[in-house]
Short mmCIF file of C-alpha atoms in Angstrom, two decimals:
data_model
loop_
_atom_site.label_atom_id
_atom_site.label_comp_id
_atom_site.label_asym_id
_atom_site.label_seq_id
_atom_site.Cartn_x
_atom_site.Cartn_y
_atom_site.Cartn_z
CA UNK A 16 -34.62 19.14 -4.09
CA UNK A 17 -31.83 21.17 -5.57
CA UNK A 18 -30.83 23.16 -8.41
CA UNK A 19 -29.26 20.90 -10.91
CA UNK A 20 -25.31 21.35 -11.07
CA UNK A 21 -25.09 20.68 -14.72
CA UNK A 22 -28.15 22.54 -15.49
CA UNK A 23 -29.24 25.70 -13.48
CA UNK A 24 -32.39 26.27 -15.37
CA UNK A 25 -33.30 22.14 -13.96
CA UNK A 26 -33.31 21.02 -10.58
CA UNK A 27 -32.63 17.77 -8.83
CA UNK A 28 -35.34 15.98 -8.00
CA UNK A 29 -35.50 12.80 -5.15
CA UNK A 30 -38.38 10.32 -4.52
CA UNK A 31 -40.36 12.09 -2.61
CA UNK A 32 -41.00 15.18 -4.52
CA UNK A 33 -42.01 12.54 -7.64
CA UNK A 34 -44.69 11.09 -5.31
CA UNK A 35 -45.51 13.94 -4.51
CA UNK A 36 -46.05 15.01 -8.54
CA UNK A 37 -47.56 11.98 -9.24
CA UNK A 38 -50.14 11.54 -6.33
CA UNK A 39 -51.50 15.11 -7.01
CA UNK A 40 -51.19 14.47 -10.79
CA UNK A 41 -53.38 10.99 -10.42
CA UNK A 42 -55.57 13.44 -8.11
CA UNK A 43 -56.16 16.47 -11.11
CA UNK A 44 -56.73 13.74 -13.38
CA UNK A 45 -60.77 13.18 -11.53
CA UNK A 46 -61.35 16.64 -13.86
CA UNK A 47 -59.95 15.67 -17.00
CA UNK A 48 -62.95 15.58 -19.77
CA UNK A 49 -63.19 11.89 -20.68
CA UNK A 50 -63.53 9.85 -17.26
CA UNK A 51 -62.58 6.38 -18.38
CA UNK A 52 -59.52 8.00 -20.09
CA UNK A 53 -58.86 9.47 -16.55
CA UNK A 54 -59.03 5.83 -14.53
CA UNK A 55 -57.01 4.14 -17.17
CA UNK A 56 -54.02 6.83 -16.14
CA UNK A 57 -54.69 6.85 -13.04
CA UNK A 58 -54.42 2.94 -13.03
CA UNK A 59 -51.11 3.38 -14.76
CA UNK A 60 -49.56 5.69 -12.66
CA UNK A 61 -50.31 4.19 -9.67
CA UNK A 62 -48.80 0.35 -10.52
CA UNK A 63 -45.65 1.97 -12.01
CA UNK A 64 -45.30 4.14 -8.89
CA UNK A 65 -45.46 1.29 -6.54
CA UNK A 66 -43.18 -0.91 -8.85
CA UNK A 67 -40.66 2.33 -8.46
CA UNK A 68 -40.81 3.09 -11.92
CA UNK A 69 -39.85 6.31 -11.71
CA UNK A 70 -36.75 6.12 -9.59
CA UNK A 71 -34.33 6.32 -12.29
CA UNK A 72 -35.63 9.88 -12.85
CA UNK A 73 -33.40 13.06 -10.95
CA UNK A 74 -34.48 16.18 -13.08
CA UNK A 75 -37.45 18.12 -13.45
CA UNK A 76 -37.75 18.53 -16.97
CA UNK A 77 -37.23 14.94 -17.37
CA UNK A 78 -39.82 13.88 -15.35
CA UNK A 79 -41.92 16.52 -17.24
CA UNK A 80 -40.93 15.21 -20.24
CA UNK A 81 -41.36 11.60 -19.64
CA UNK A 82 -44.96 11.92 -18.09
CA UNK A 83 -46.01 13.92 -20.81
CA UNK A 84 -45.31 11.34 -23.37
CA UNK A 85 -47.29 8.57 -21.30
CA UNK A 86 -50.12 11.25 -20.93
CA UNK A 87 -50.32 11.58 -24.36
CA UNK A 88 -49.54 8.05 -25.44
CA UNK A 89 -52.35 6.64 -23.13
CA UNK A 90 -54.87 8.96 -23.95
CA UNK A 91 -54.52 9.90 -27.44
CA UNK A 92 -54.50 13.71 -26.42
CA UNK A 93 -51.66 16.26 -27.40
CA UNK A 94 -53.32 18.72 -25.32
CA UNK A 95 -53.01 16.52 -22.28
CA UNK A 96 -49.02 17.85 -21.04
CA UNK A 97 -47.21 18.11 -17.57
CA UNK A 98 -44.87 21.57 -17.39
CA UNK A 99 -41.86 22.10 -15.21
CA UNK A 100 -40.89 25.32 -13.96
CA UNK A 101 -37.71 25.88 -12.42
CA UNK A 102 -39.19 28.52 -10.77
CA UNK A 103 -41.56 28.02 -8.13
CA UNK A 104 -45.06 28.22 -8.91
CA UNK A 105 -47.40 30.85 -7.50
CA UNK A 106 -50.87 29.62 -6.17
CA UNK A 107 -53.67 30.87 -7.65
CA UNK A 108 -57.51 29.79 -7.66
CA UNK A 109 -58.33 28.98 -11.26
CA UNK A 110 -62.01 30.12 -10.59
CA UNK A 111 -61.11 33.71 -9.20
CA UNK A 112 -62.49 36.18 -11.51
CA UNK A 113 -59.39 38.99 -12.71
CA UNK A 114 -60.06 42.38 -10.73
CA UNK A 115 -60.74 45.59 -12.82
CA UNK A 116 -56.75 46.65 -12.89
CA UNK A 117 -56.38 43.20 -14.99
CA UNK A 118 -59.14 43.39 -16.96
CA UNK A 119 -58.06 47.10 -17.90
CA UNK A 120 -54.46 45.85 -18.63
CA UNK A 121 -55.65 42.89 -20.99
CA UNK A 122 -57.68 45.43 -22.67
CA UNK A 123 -55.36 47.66 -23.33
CA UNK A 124 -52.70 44.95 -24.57
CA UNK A 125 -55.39 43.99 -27.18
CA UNK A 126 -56.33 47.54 -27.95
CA UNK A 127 -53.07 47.72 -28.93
CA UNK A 128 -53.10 44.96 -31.37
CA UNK A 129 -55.70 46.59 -32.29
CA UNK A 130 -57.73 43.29 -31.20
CA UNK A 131 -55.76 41.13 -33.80
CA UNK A 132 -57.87 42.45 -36.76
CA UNK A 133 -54.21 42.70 -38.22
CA UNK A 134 -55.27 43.85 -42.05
CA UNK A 135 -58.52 44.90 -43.38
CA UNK A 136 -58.58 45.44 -46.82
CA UNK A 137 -60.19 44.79 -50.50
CA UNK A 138 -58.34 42.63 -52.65
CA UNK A 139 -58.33 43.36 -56.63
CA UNK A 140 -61.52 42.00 -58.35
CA UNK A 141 -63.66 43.40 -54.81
CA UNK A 142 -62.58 40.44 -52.62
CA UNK A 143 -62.58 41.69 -49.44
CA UNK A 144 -59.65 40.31 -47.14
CA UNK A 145 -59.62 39.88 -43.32
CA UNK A 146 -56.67 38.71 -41.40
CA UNK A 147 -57.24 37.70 -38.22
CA UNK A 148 -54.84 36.76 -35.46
CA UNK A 149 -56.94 35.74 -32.65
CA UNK A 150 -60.44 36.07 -31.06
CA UNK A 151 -60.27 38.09 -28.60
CA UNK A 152 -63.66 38.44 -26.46
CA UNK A 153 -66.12 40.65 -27.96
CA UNK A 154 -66.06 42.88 -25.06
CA UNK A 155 -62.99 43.91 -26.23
CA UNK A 156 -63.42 43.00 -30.29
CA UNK A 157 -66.82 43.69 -31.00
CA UNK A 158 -66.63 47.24 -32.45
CA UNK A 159 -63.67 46.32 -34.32
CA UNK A 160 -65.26 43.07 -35.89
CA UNK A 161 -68.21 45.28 -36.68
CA UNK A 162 -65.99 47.99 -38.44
CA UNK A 163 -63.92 44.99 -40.14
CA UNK A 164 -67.07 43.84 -41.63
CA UNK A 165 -68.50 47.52 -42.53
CA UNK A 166 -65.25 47.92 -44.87
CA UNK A 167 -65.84 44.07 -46.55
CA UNK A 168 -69.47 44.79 -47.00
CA UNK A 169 -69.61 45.98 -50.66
CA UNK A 170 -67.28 43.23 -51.90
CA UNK A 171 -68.06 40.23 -53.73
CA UNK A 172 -66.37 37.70 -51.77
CA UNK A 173 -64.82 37.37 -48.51
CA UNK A 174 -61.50 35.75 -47.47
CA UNK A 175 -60.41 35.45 -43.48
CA UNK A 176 -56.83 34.74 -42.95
CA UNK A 177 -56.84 32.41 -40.17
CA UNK A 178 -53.32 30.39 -41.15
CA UNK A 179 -51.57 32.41 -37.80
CA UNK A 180 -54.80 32.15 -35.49
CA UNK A 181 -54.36 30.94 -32.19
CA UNK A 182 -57.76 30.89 -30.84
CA UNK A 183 -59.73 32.39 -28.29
CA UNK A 184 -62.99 33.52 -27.62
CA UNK A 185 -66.06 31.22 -28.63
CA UNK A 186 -68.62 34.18 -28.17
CA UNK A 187 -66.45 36.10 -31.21
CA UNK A 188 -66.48 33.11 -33.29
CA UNK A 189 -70.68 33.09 -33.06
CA UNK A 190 -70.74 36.83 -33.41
CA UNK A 191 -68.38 36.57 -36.74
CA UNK A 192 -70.30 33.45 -38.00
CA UNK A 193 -73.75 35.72 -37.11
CA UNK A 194 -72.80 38.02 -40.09
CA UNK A 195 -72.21 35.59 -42.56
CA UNK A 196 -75.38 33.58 -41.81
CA UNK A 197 -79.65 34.67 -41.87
CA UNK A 198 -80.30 36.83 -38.64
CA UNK A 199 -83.70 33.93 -38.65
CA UNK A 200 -83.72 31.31 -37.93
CA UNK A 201 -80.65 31.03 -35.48
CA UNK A 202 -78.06 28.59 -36.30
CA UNK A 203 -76.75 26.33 -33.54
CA UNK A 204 -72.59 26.13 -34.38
CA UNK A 205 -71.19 24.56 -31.73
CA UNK A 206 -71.82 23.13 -27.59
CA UNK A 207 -69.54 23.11 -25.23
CA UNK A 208 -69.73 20.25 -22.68
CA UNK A 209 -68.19 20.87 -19.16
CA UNK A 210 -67.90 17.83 -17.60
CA UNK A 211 -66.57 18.93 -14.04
CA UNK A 212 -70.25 20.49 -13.50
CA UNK A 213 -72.16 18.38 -16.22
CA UNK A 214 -72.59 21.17 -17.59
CA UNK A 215 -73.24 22.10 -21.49
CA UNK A 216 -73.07 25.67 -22.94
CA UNK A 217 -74.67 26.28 -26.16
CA UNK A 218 -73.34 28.86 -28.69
CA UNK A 219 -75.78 30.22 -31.46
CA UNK A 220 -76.19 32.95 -34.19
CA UNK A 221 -77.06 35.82 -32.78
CA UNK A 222 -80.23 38.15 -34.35
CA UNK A 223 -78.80 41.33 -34.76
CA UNK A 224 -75.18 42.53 -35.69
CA UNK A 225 -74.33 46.15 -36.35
CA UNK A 226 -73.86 46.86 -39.82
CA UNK A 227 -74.84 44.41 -42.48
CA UNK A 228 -74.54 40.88 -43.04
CA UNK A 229 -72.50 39.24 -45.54
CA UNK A 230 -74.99 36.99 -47.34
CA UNK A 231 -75.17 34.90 -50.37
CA UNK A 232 -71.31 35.62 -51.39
CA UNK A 233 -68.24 33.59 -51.49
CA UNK A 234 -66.89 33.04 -47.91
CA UNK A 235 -63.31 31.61 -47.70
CA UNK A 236 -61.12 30.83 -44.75
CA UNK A 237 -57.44 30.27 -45.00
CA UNK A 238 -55.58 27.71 -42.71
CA UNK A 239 -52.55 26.09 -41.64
CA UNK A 240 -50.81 24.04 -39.04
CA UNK A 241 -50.79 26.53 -36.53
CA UNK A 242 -54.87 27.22 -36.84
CA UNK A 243 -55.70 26.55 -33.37
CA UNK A 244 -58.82 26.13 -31.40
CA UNK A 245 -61.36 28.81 -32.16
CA UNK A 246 -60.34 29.97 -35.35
CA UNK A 247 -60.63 26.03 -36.16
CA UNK A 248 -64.00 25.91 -34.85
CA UNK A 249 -64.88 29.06 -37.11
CA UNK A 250 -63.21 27.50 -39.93
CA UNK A 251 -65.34 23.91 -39.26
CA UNK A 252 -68.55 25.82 -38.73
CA UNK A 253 -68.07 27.33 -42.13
CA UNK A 254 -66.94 23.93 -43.83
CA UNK A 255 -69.97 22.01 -41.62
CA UNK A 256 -72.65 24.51 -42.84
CA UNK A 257 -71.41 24.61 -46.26
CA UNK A 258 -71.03 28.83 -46.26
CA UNK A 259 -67.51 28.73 -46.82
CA UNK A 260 -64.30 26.72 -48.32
CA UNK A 261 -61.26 26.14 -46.18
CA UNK A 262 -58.37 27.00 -48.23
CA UNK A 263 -54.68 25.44 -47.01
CA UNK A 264 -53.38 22.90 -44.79
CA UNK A 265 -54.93 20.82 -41.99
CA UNK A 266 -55.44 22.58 -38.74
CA UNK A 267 -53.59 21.90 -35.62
CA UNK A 268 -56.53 19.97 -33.88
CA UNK A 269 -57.58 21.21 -30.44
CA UNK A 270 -60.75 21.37 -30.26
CA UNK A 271 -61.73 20.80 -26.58
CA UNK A 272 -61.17 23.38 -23.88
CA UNK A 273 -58.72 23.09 -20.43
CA UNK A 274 -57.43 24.99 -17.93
CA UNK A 275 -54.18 24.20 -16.01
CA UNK A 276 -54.11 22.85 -12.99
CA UNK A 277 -50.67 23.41 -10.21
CA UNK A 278 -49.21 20.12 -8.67
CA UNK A 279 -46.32 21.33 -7.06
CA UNK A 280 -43.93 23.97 -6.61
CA UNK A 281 -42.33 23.41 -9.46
CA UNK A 282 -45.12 21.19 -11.66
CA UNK A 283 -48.52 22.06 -13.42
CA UNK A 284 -50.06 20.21 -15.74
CA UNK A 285 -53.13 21.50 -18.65
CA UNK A 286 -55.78 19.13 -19.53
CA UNK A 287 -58.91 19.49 -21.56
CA UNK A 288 -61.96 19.73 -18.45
CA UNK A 289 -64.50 20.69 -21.18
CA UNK A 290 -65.55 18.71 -24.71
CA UNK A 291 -66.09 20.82 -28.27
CA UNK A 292 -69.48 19.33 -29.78
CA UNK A 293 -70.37 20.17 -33.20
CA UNK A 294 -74.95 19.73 -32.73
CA UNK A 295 -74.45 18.58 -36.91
CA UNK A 296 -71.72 16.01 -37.24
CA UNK A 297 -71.71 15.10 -33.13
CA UNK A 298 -68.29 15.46 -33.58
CA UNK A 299 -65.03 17.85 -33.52
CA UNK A 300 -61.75 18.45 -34.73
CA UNK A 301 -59.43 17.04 -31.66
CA UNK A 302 -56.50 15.57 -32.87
CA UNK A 303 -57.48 15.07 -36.03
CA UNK A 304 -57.50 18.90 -37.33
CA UNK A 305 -60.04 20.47 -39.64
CA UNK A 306 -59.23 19.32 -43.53
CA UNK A 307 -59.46 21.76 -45.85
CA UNK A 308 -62.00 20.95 -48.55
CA UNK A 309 -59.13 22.67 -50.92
CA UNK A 310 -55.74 21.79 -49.80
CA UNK A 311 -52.87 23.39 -50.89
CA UNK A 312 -49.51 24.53 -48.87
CA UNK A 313 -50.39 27.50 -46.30
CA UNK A 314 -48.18 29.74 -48.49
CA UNK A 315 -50.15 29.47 -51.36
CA UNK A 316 -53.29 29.75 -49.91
CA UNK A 317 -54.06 33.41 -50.14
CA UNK A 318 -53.48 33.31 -54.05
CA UNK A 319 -55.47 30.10 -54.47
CA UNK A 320 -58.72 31.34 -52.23
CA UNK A 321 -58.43 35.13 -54.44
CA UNK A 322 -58.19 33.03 -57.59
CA UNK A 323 -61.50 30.82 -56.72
CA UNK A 324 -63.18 33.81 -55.66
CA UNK A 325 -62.18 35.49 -59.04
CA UNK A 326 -63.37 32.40 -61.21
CA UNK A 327 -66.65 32.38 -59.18
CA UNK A 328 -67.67 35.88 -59.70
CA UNK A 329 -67.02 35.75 -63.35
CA UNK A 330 -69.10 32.83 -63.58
CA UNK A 331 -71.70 34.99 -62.58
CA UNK A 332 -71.00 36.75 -66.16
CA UNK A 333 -70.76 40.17 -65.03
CA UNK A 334 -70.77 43.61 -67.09
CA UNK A 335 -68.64 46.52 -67.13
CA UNK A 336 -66.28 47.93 -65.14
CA UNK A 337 -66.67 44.85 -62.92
CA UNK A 338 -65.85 42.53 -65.41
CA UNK A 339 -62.27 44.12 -66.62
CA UNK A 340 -61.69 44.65 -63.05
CA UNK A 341 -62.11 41.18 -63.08
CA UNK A 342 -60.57 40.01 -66.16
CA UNK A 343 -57.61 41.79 -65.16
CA UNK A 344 -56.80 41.07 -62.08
CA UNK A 345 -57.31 37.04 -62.61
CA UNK A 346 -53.85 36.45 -65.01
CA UNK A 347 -52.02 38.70 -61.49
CA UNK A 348 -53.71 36.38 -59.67
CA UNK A 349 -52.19 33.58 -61.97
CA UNK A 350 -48.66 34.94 -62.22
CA UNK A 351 -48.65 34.97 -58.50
CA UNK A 352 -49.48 31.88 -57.37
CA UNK A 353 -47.43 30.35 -59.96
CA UNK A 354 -44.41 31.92 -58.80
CA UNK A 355 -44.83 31.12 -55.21
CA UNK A 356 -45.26 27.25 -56.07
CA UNK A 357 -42.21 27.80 -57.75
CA UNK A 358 -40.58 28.82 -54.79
CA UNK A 359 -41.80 26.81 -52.59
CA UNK A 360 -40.16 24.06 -55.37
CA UNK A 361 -36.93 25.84 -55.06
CA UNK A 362 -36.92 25.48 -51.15
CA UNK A 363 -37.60 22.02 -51.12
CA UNK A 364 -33.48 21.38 -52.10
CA UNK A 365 -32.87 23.52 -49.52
CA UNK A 366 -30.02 26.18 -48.85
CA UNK A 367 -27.42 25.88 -51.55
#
C-alpha cells in the first residue's frame, strides 16, 4: 500500500490488503445482531471475492465506500458501514473498561456542557420547556436531570426538545421516563437483546426520583431527522405508553445498539451487536424512525407543541390569573407559528 498520488488524504490499495479487509470483515460479521443477515453477507462476500470482484478497486475510501453500500443494500441496515482511515488505526480491546483519568476527562467535557441540559426554562402560559442535547449517563446527569425537573415541576405542561438529540445513555432515558410515570407499579420501556452473549438487559421505571414527579400533565417531545437513538427511544416510550405526543418530523431510525469493530490498519467497520425491543409493540424504530403522532416541519415544532399545550389547559376552563396568562399568550403563540410557516414558504424558492 501507498499513499495515493492524486489524493494524500487516500491511499493505494493492491489485492492483498482487500483480502485482507474482506476476510476479517466476513470474520466481524459472526457478531453482527441478526445471524441469518450475517451468513447471507458473508455468502456474498466470499463468491465475489473469489470471482475477483473487487480487483478493479485501488483506493481506500473507495473500497469503503463501495462495501458500505452492499452492507447496507443486503441487509437493510444504515447503521451497518465500513470506515477508512488514512491514518493507521490504533488497537484497542473494545471490552477494556476506561481508567479513572478518562472517566474524569469525559466528565468534565460533559460538566461543561453542563450535561446537555442546554435550556431550562418556563414557557408563557406555565409550559415548562426542556432542551436536551444528549443523554449522557446518569452518573454524570443525574443531579442535573433532577434539578431540570425541580424548575418544570409547577408548570402545567411539559415540552422536551429532542429535534438535536443524538442519543446516549439508556439508564437516563428510564430515569427521565421514571418522573413522568407512577413510582408503582414499574413500567417496563424497553429490552435490550445482546446477541453475542444471548444476553437481554431489561430497563424499567425506577421507584424513587429526587424531587417530584410530573404526573397527569401534558408531556410533549419535539423531533426531527437528526433524533437519534435514545432520545428516539424516549420519544417512542412516550408515544407507546400514550403519556406524551411527538411533535415534528420522523426520527432518524437507529434503534439497535453496536460497537465498532478494527479490520485493518487502515479499516473498521460499526455494526449493530445488540437488538432495541419495545416489551409492548415487540418492535422498534430501526430504519423506519419514530412518526410523530403530530407532524409538522422540525422548525415549527416548538410553536405547534406550546400551542397544543395552551389549547389543552384552557380546556380545562381555568380561573384567574391563569386564564389571562393563558388567553394571552395563545394569539403570541399564533402570530408565531404563523410567521415561521411563512418562512419556511419563502425558503422553499430558495435564495433570490
Amino acid at each position: 500500500m501507498a499513499v495515493s498520488g492524486s489524493n494524500p488524504g487516500d491511499i493505494v490499495l493492491d489485492a492483498e490488503a482487500i483480502e485482507a479487509v474482506l476476510g476479517a470483515l466476513v470474520t466481524q460479521l459472526d457478531a453482527y445482531v441478526f445471524p441469518e443477515v450475517a451468513e447471507k453477507i458473508q455468502n456474498d462476500l466470499e463468491q465475489r471475492l473469489e470471482a475477483g470482484g473487487y480487483g478493479d478497486l485501488t483506493g481506500g475510501q473507495q473500497l469503503a465506500d463501495t462495501l458500505t453500500a452492499q452492507l447496507q443494500q443486503m441487509s437493510g441496515d444504515r447503521n451497518l458501514r465500513l470506515h477508512f482511515s488514512p491514518a493507521p488505526l490504533p488497537h484497542l480491546e473494545p471490552d477494556t473498561a476506561p481508567d479513572a483519568a478518562e472517566i474524569e476527562r469525559q466528565y468534565q467535557a460533559s460538566r461543561r456542557r453542563n450535561f446537555d441540559f442546554n435550556k431550562v426554562e418556563r414557557l408563557p402560559g406555565n409550559v415548562g420547556y426542556i432542551q436536551l442535547f444528549s443523554f449522557e449517563p446518569p452518573e454524570f446527569a443525574g443531579a442535573t436531570l433532577a434539578a431540570a425537573m425541580t424548575l418544570v415541576a409547577h408548570t402545567d405542561a411539559l415540552i422536551f426538545d429532542l429535534r438535536h438529540n443524538q442519543g446516549g445513555s439508556p439508564a437516563t432515558v428510564a430515569l427521565l421516563c421514571s418522573y413522568l410515570l407512577p413510582a408503582h407499579p414499574p413500567v417496563h420501556l424497553n429490552d435490550l437483546y445482546w446477541s453475542e452473549t444471548d444476553e437481554t438487559h431489561q430497563w424499567w421505571t425506577v421507584p424513587y426520583v429526587p424531587g417530584q414527579r410530573y404526573l397527569d400533565k401534558p408531556v410533549f417531545a419535539l423531533t426531527s431527522p437528526e433524533t437519534f437513538s435514545a432520545a428516539e427511544e424516549f420519544a417512542y416510550n412516550l408515544q407507546v405508553l400514550k403519556r406524551g405526543a411527538v411533535v415534528g418530523e420522523t426520527t432518524r431510525g437507529g434503534a439497535n445498539p453496536g460497537r465498532g469493530f478494527r479490520l485493518h490498519d487502515h479499516f473498521w467497520v460499526f455494526m449493530p451487536t445488540g437488538q432495541a425491543i419495545n416489551p409492548t409493540t415487540g418492535r422498534n424504530w430501526d430504519g423506519t424512525g419514530v412518526v410523530p403522532t403530530v407532524k409538522v416541519p422540525a422548525e415549527t415544532a416548538l410553536d405547534t407543541a406550546h400551542l397544543m399545550a395552551l389549547n389543552h389547559l384552557l380546556e380545562a376552563e381555568p380561573e384567574g390569573v391563569a386564564r389571562r396568562e393563558l388567553e394571552e399568550t395563545l394569539p403570541r403563540v399564533e402570530r408565531s407559528l404563523q410567521q415561521k410557516r411563512q418562512d419556511l414558504i419563502a425558503n422553499l424558492g430558495g435564495p433570490s
